[in-house]
Amino acid sequence: MSARIIDGKAIAADIRQEAAEAVRTLVAAGGPRPGLATVLVGEDPASRVYVGSKQRACEELGIESFGHHLPTTASQAEVEDLVCSLNADQRVHGILVQLPLPAGLDEERVLNSISLEKDVDGFHPLNIGRLAQKGRDPLFIPCTPHGALVLLERSGATLRGANAVVLGRSNIVGMPMALLLVRNDATVTICHSRTSDLPAVIRQADILVAAVGRPEMVRGDWVKPGAYVIDVGINRVEDATRPKGCRLVGDVAFEEVKEVAGAITPVPGGVGPMTIAMLMHGTVEAAKRTAISN
Ligand code: GUN
């Protein structure tokens, strides 16, 4: 039987609509208009596209967008000074420094310089630390794993007691995803390039999150029948039949796995749209908190 397709585009549209409604309510009550500052350093084409999409989403939802673009040659001090000025700017409720930064810049120091209250990406070590600790709550959760969790929740997955396997251990997706699943009472295994007998480990998963960046790596016979499969991968592969000569595929061999899984996210149209939706949600939450604390 073919798996249910989890429609990330539709769920992301719902989250964006909820965020837009929350902006209207906040402003109508005399609160601040939420503001998001994006910091792009250098000319990485993919990063430019991502930042552009984030700015457009802000405009669509009534969130103010403050775009900052520094050259590839920007120094550590220039990037940190910009973050520092955004920390002090009352119109800015969220600060997003697009990663990766150009070689030579110290990512950890830049992320450390973002005010905890404006860390909408949730990458500040204190927010990640709180995510990892029992009884503590981060102010923000990294957007892509947060989006993946919302897809699981809104498509009816039971997390408590489930065997969850996360394929990949990146700072941006894999590791925070594993922490989020543990917080939701799943039993979590993290797999990576050194895991032995990967298919056997993945076959135990009631919930599989693939975030490894290897096109169509997870095959149909690796997946437990009925499992929830969340594919975070976005990989460009050559395809001479397409006008552009390429197409996007995930980390999961979709056509094979959909015949085994119970529910699966497509690529594109699965996790991808959720990242920006959760960023918008986080920015509105940040603005709401300043309204409460003032
Ligand atoms: N690069 C890839 N994903 C992300 C993300 O979620 N946030 C930021 N800031 N950079 C990224």
XYZ file of C-alpha atoms in Angstrom, residues 1-3 220-221 223-227 256-262:
17
model
C 0.000 0.000 0.000
C 1.220 3.463 -0.800
C 2.082 5.853 2.070
C 12.749 0.936 0.356
C 14.008 -2.204 2.094
C 12.282 1.130 6.135
C 9.920 -0.463 8.660
C 6.431 -0.963 7.190
C 4.106 1.797 8.372
C 6.899 4.143 9.543
C 10.585 2.927 -3.254
C 10.009 4.132 0.307
C 6.456 5.363 -0.269
C 5.463 1.743 -0.978
C 6.613 0.710 2.523
C 6.174 3.724 4.828
C 2.894 4.734 6.461
